[in-house]
Coordinates of C-alpha atoms and ligand atoms in Angstrom, one line a residue:
X274 CA 183.5 -113.2 168.3
X275 CA 179.7 -112.8 168.1
X276 CA 178.0 -109.5 168.9
X277 CA 175.2 -109.3 171.4
X278 CA 171.8 -108.8 169.8
X279 CA 169.9 -105.6 170.6
X280 CA 167.3 -107.9 172.0
X281 CA 163.8 -108.8 171.0
X282 CA 161.0 -106.2 171.4
X283 CA 157.6 -107.7 172.4
X284 CA 154.6 -105.5 171.7
X285 CA 151.3 -107.2 172.8
X286 CA 147.8 -106.6 171.6
X287 CA 147.0 -104.2 174.5
X288 CA 150.0 -102.0 173.7
X289 CA 149.1 -101.9 170.0
X290 CA 145.6 -100.7 170.9
X291 CA 147.0 -98.1 173.3
X292 CA 149.7 -96.7 171.0
X293 CA 148.7 -97.2 167.3
X294 CA 146.1 -94.9 165.9
X295 CA 144.5 -94.4 162.5
X296 CA 146.8 -91.6 161.3
X297 CA 149.9 -93.7 162.0
X298 CA 148.3 -96.7 160.2
X299 CA 147.3 -94.5 157.3
X300 CA 150.8 -93.1 156.9
X301 CA 152.4 -96.6 157.2
X302 CA 150.0 -98.2 154.6
X303 CA 150.3 -95.2 152.2
X304 CA 154.1 -95.3 152.3
X305 CA 154.3 -99.1 151.7
X306 CA 151.9 -98.9 148.8
X307 CA 154.1 -96.2 147.3
X308 CA 157.2 -98.4 147.9
X309 CA 155.5 -101.4 146.3
X310 CA 154.6 -99.4 143.2
X311 CA 158.2 -98.0 142.8
X312 CA 159.6 -101.5 143.1
X313 CA 161.3 -100.9 146.4
X314 CA 159.0 -103.3 148.3
X315 CA 157.8 -106.7 147.4
X316 CA 155.5 -109.3 148.9
X317 CA 156.6 -112.9 148.9
X318 CA 154.4 -115.8 147.9
X319 CA 151.6 -116.4 150.5
X320 CA 151.4 -119.8 152.3
X321 CA 147.8 -120.7 153.4
X322 CA 147.0 -124.3 154.5
X323 CA 144.1 -126.1 156.2
X324 CA 145.6 -127.7 159.3
X325 CA 143.2 -130.6 159.5
X326 CA 143.0 -129.7 163.2
X327 CA 140.4 -127.5 164.9
X328 CA 139.0 -126.6 161.4
X329 CA 141.8 -124.1 161.3
X330 CA 143.3 -122.3 158.3
X331 CA 146.9 -121.2 158.9
X332 CA 149.5 -119.4 156.9
X333 CA 152.2 -116.7 156.5
X334 CA 152.3 -113.5 154.6
X335 CA 155.8 -112.0 154.2
X336 CA 157.8 -109.4 152.4
X337 CA 160.6 -106.9 152.4
X338 CA 160.4 -103.1 152.1
X339 CA 163.8 -101.7 151.2
X340 CA 162.5 -98.1 151.5
X341 CA 161.1 -98.6 155.0
X342 CA 163.7 -101.3 155.9
X343 CA 161.0 -103.6 157.1
X344 CA 161.5 -107.4 156.8
X345 CA 159.3 -110.0 158.3
X346 CA 156.1 -112.0 158.2
X347 CA 152.6 -112.2 159.6
X348 CA 151.7 -115.7 160.8
X349 CA 148.2 -116.7 161.7
X350 CA 144.9 -117.7 160.4
X351 CA 141.3 -118.5 161.3
X352 CA 140.1 -120.8 164.1
X353 CA 136.3 -121.0 163.9
X354 CA 135.9 -122.5 167.3
X355 CA 137.6 -119.6 169.1
X356 CA 134.4 -117.5 169.6
X357 CA 133.1 -120.2 172.0
X358 CA 136.3 -119.9 174.0
X359 CA 135.9 -116.1 174.3
X360 CA 138.7 -115.5 171.7
X361 CA 138.8 -113.8 168.3
X362 CA 138.5 -116.3 165.4
X363 CA 141.2 -114.5 163.4
X364 CA 144.5 -114.8 165.2
X365 CA 147.8 -113.3 164.0
X366 CA 151.3 -112.3 165.1
X367 CA 153.9 -110.3 163.2
X368 CA 157.6 -111.2 163.4
X369 CA 160.0 -108.5 162.3
X370 CA 163.7 -109.1 161.5
X371 CA 166.7 -106.8 161.3
X372 CA 167.2 -106.6 157.5
X373 CA 171.0 -106.1 158.0
X374 CA 171.5 -109.2 160.1
X375 CA 168.4 -111.4 159.8
X376 CA 168.1 -111.3 163.6
X377 CA 164.6 -111.4 165.1
X378 CA 163.9 -107.9 166.3
X379 CA 160.2 -107.7 167.3
X380 CA 157.1 -109.8 168.0
X381 CA 154.0 -107.7 167.5
X382 CA 150.4 -108.7 168.2
X383 CA 148.6 -108.7 164.8
X384 CA 144.8 -108.9 165.6
X385 CA 144.0 -105.2 166.3
X386 CA 146.6 -104.1 163.7
X387 CA 145.0 -106.2 161.0
X388 CA 141.7 -104.3 161.4
X389 CA 143.6 -101.0 161.5
X390 CA 145.7 -101.7 158.4
X391 CA 142.7 -103.0 156.4
X392 CA 140.7 -99.8 157.2
X393 CA 143.8 -97.7 156.4
X394 CA 143.9 -99.4 153.0
X395 CA 140.4 -98.3 151.9
X396 CA 141.0 -94.9 153.6
X397 CA 144.1 -94.4 151.5
X398 CA 142.1 -95.3 148.4
X399 CA 139.4 -92.8 149.4
X400 CA 141.9 -90.1 150.0
X401 CA 143.4 -90.5 146.6
X402 CA 140.4 -91.5 144.4
X403 CA 137.1 -90.3 145.8
X404 CA 135.5 -87.1 144.6
X405 CA 136.5 -84.2 146.9
X406 CA 132.8 -83.3 147.4
X407 CA 131.7 -86.8 148.5
X408 CA 129.0 -86.4 151.1
X409 CA 127.3 -89.9 151.5
X410 CA 129.3 -93.0 152.6
X411 CA 127.7 -96.4 151.8
X412 CA 128.7 -99.4 154.0
X413 CA 127.9 -103.0 152.9
X414 CA 128.7 -105.3 155.9
X415 CA 128.4 -104.9 159.6
X416 CA 130.9 -107.4 160.9
X417 CA 134.1 -107.0 163.0
X418 CA 136.0 -104.9 160.4
X419 CA 133.1 -102.6 159.5
X420 CA 133.4 -100.1 162.3
X421 CA 137.2 -99.8 161.7
X422 CA 136.4 -99.1 158.1
X423 CA 133.7 -96.5 158.9
X424 CA 135.9 -94.6 161.3
X425 CA 138.9 -94.5 158.9
X426 CA 136.8 -93.5 155.9
X427 CA 135.0 -90.8 157.8
X428 CA 138.3 -89.0 158.2
X429 CA 138.9 -88.7 154.5
X430 CA 136.0 -86.5 153.3
X431 CA 133.4 -84.2 154.8
X432 CA 130.7 -86.9 154.9
X433 CA 127.3 -85.9 156.2
X434 CA 125.5 -89.3 156.1
X435 CA 126.1 -93.0 156.2
X436 CA 123.8 -95.4 154.4
X437 CA 124.3 -99.1 155.2
X438 CA 123.0 -102.6 154.7
X439 CA 123.9 -106.0 156.1
X440 CA 122.6 -109.6 155.6
X441 CA 121.5 -109.5 159.3
X442 CA 120.0 -106.0 159.6
X443 CA 120.0 -106.2 163.4
X444 CA 123.8 -106.0 163.3
X445 CA 123.6 -102.5 161.7
X446 CA 123.3 -101.1 165.2
X447 CA 127.0 -101.1 165.7
X448 CA 127.5 -99.0 162.6
X449 CA 124.6 -96.7 163.6
X450 CA 126.3 -96.1 167.0
X451 CA 129.7 -95.2 165.4
X452 CA 128.0 -92.9 162.9
X453 CA 126.2 -91.1 165.8
X454 CA 129.5 -90.8 167.6
X455 CA 131.0 -89.2 164.5
X456 CA 128.0 -86.8 164.1
X457 CA 126.8 -88.5 160.9
X458 CA 123.2 -89.1 160.0
X459 CA 122.6 -92.9 159.6
X460 CA 120.0 -94.8 157.5
X461 CA 119.5 -98.5 156.8
X462 CA 118.8 -98.9 153.0
X463 CA 118.2 -101.4 150.2
X464 CA 121.1 -102.2 147.9
X465 CA 119.5 -100.1 145.1
X466 CA 119.0 -97.2 147.6
X467 CA 122.6 -97.5 148.7
X468 CA 123.8 -97.3 145.1
X469 CA 121.6 -94.3 144.4
X470 CA 122.7 -92.3 147.4
X471 CA 126.3 -93.1 148.1
X472 CA 129.3 -91.2 146.7
X473 CA 131.8 -93.6 148.3
X474 CA 131.0 -97.3 149.0
X475 CA 132.9 -99.8 151.1
X476 CA 132.1 -103.5 150.8
X477 CA 133.4 -105.6 153.7
X478 CA 131.6 -108.9 153.8
X479 CA 132.4 -112.6 153.4
X480 CA 130.1 -113.1 150.4
X481 CA 130.4 -115.4 147.4
X482 CA 128.0 -113.5 145.1
X483 CA 127.6 -110.0 143.9
X484 CA 125.7 -107.7 146.3
X485 CA 126.0 -104.5 144.3
X486 CA 125.0 -104.3 140.6
X487 CA 126.4 -101.9 138.0
X488 CA 123.1 -100.3 137.2
X489 CA 122.5 -99.2 140.8
X490 CA 125.7 -97.1 141.0
X491 CA 125.9 -93.3 140.3
X492 CA 128.6 -91.8 138.0
X493 CA 131.5 -90.5 140.0
X494 CA 131.2 -93.1 142.8
X495 CA 134.3 -94.5 144.5
X496 CA 134.0 -98.1 145.6
X497 CA 136.5 -99.9 147.9
X498 CA 136.0 -103.7 147.8
X499 CA 137.6 -104.9 151.0
X500 CA 136.0 -108.3 151.8
X501 CA 137.2 -110.4 148.8
X502 CA 140.6 -111.8 149.8
X503 CA 140.2 -115.5 148.7
X504 CA 139.4 -117.4 145.5
X505 CA 135.7 -117.6 145.0
X506 CA 134.7 -114.7 147.3
X507 CA 132.8 -111.9 145.6
X508 CA 131.1 -108.6 146.6
X509 CA 130.1 -106.7 143.4
X510 CA 128.9 -107.3 139.8
X511 CA 131.8 -108.1 137.4
X512 CA 130.2 -105.6 135.0
X513 CA 130.7 -102.9 137.6
X514 CA 134.4 -103.8 137.9
X515 CA 134.7 -103.7 134.1
X516 CA 132.9 -100.3 134.0
X517 CA 135.2 -98.8 136.7
X518 CA 138.8 -97.6 136.6
X519 CA 140.3 -100.3 138.8
X520 CA 143.1 -99.8 141.3
X521 CA 144.5 -102.3 143.8
X522 CA 147.2 -102.9 146.4
X523 CA 148.8 -105.7 144.3
X524 CA 147.8 -106.7 140.8
X525 CA 148.8 -110.4 141.2
X526 CA 146.4 -110.8 144.2
X527 CA 143.7 -108.7 142.6
X528 CA 143.3 -111.0 139.6
X529 CA 143.6 -114.2 141.6
X530 CA 142.0 -113.7 145.0
X531 CA 140.6 -110.2 144.8
X532 CA 137.4 -108.7 143.5
X533 CA 138.7 -108.4 140.0
X534 CA 139.1 -112.3 139.7
X535 CA 135.5 -112.6 138.5
X536 CA 135.8 -109.9 135.8
X537 CA 139.1 -111.4 134.7
X538 CA 137.6 -115.0 134.5
X539 CA 134.7 -113.6 132.5
X540 CA 137.1 -112.0 130.1
X541 CA 135.8 -108.5 130.9
X542 CA 139.2 -107.0 132.0
X543 CA 142.8 -108.0 132.0
X544 CA 145.6 -107.5 134.5
X545 CA 146.9 -104.6 132.3
X546 CA 143.8 -102.6 133.1
X547 CA 144.4 -102.6 136.8
X548 CA 146.7 -100.0 138.4
X549 CA 148.6 -100.2 141.7
X550 CA 147.2 -97.5 144.0
X551 CA 150.9 -96.7 144.8
X552 CA 151.2 -95.3 141.3
X553 CA 148.6 -92.6 142.2
X554 CA 150.4 -92.0 145.5
X555 CA 153.7 -91.6 143.7
X556 CA 152.2 -89.3 141.1
X557 CA 153.0 -91.7 138.1
X558 CA 149.2 -92.3 137.5
X559 CA 146.7 -89.4 137.6
X560 CA 144.1 -91.4 139.5
X561 CA 140.5 -90.1 139.0
X562 CA 140.3 -88.2 135.7
X563 CA 136.8 -86.8 135.9
X564 CA 133.9 -86.3 138.2
X565 CA 131.8 -88.9 136.3
X566 CA 134.4 -91.7 136.4
X567 CA 133.7 -94.7 138.7
X568 CA 136.8 -95.7 140.5
X569 CA 137.1 -99.1 142.3
X570 CA 139.8 -100.1 144.7
X571 CA 140.4 -103.9 145.0
X572 CA 141.9 -104.1 148.5
X573 CA 143.1 -107.7 148.7
X574 CA 145.4 -107.3 151.8
X575 CA 149.1 -107.8 151.5
X576 CA 151.7 -108.9 154.1
X577 CA 153.7 -105.6 153.7
X578 CA 150.8 -103.7 155.1
X579 CA 151.0 -105.8 158.2
X580 CA 154.7 -105.4 158.5
X581 CA 154.4 -101.6 158.0
X582 CA 151.9 -101.1 160.8
X583 CA 153.7 -103.6 163.1
X584 CA 157.0 -101.7 162.5
X585 CA 155.2 -98.4 163.4
X586 CA 153.7 -99.9 166.5
X587 CA 157.1 -101.3 167.6
X588 CA 158.8 -97.9 167.1
X589 CA 156.0 -96.2 169.1
X590 CA 156.3 -98.8 171.9
X591 CA 160.1 -98.4 172.0
X592 CA 159.9 -94.6 172.1
X593 CA 157.3 -94.7 174.9
X594 CA 159.5 -97.1 176.8
X595 CA 156.6 -99.5 177.1
X596 CA 157.7 -102.5 175.1
X597 CA 159.2 -105.6 176.8
X598 CA 162.7 -106.3 175.7
X599 CA 164.1 -109.8 175.9
X600 CA 167.7 -110.7 175.3
X601 CA 168.0 -113.7 173.0
Ligands
LIG128 P1 132.8 -110.9 160.2 O1 132.6 -112.4 160.1 O2 132.9 -110.2 161.4 O3 131.6 -110.3 159.3 C1 131.2 -110.8 158.1 C2 130.3 -109.9 157.4 O4 129.9 -110.5 156.1 C3 128.9 -109.6 158.1 O5 128.5 -108.3 157.7 C4 128.0 -110.7 157.4 O6 126.6 -110.3 157.5 C5 128.5 -110.6 156.0 N1 128.2 -111.9 155.2 C6 128.7 -113.1 155.5 N2 128.3 -113.9 154.6 C7 127.6 -113.2 153.7 C8 126.9 -113.5 152.5 N3 126.9 -114.8 152.0 N4 126.3 -112.6 151.8 C9 126.3 -111.3 152.3 N5 126.9 -110.9 153.4 C10 127.5 -111.9 154.1 O7 134.0 -110.6 159.2 P2 135.0 -109.4 159.2 O8 136.2 -109.7 160.2 O9 134.3 -108.1 159.4 O10 135.6 -109.5 157.8 C11 134.8 -109.2 156.6 C12 135.5 -109.7 155.4 O11 136.7 -108.9 155.2 C13 135.9 -111.1 155.4 O12 135.6 -111.7 154.1 C14 137.4 -111.1 155.6 O13 138.0 -112.2 155.1 C15 137.7 -109.9 154.9 N6 139.0 -109.2 155.3 C16 139.7 -108.7 154.3 C17 140.9 -108.0 154.6 C18 141.7 -107.4 153.5 O14 142.9 -107.0 153.7 N7 141.2 -107.2 152.3 C19 141.4 -108.0 155.9 C20 140.6 -108.6 156.9 C21 139.4 -109.2 156.6

């Protein structure tokens, strides 16, 4: 005799936006980084393919977290023509499965959660690696992710000011608006000016060349490189990566598709000089060792982050009695 399933929980984009907040995303991402570092959670190989249709890139990121009992995948990609249709170019959905039975347990909208988990990732790095007295936050990039990054980072230290730059300076208005909302002074600056002032820097652009050079950075700065998630992309000087103590979400991705790829190709650093941020969270690595040390977090984005926030959203939706349940 077969047992009835508990049913499939459906948590759409609107519900994710209503119920998931930054602290919940921070906790979910911090826990899964810790589980990855202790060997309890692992990401499976990523599939990413050009469809040859609608210029779309499509793929899956999947994994299993034995500590959080989260199994599943994020499916989605990039459809460049979506903007003209009034839709977001990046589209994704998370599928969660019961790890005891393999049954599909939840479908969760992944668009809002992707921005939330990416911002949570740099926020976790700031919480564990930035100097406690950091006052100035530097932002490079003013695209879709940037305001999520700014809001999450602002909660980690007592920042007083945001300095920012973007290829199209007119787009900095969106960051200036959020900074004002958070009660932070805001200034548009040159790259050299940003390096000279910022105590914490977040890079979140789609660039293929270094925008930040080693000689512009102050001792003691923490940098979170969040935009480089593909072979060939680049945000900072490889010499800066080599001069920093480098942390990452996952070493295999850091050296192949993350910011560290360029320093590794140039022979400036090896994979053995990169530490999973989870080790700092778990207390098996001390993290920052001095006020002068430059720390750099290479946030490449892993499937387990998506599963962690989707699982948290599904639990919140269920507890609030707001998710749709479908019997399979
Ligand atoms: P977006 O298209 O909304 O904004 C892109 C930003 O990059 C803008 O600030 C733009 O001015 C800048 N930019 C583009 N090309 C540039 C160039 N050649 N030189 C300098 N600046 C350039 O994108 P978004 O959704 O804000 O995402 C930003 C980046 O973050 C993308 O590269 C995206 O792939 C990456 N991302 C990473 C993760 C992760 O987990 N690490 C997650 C989501 C997105």
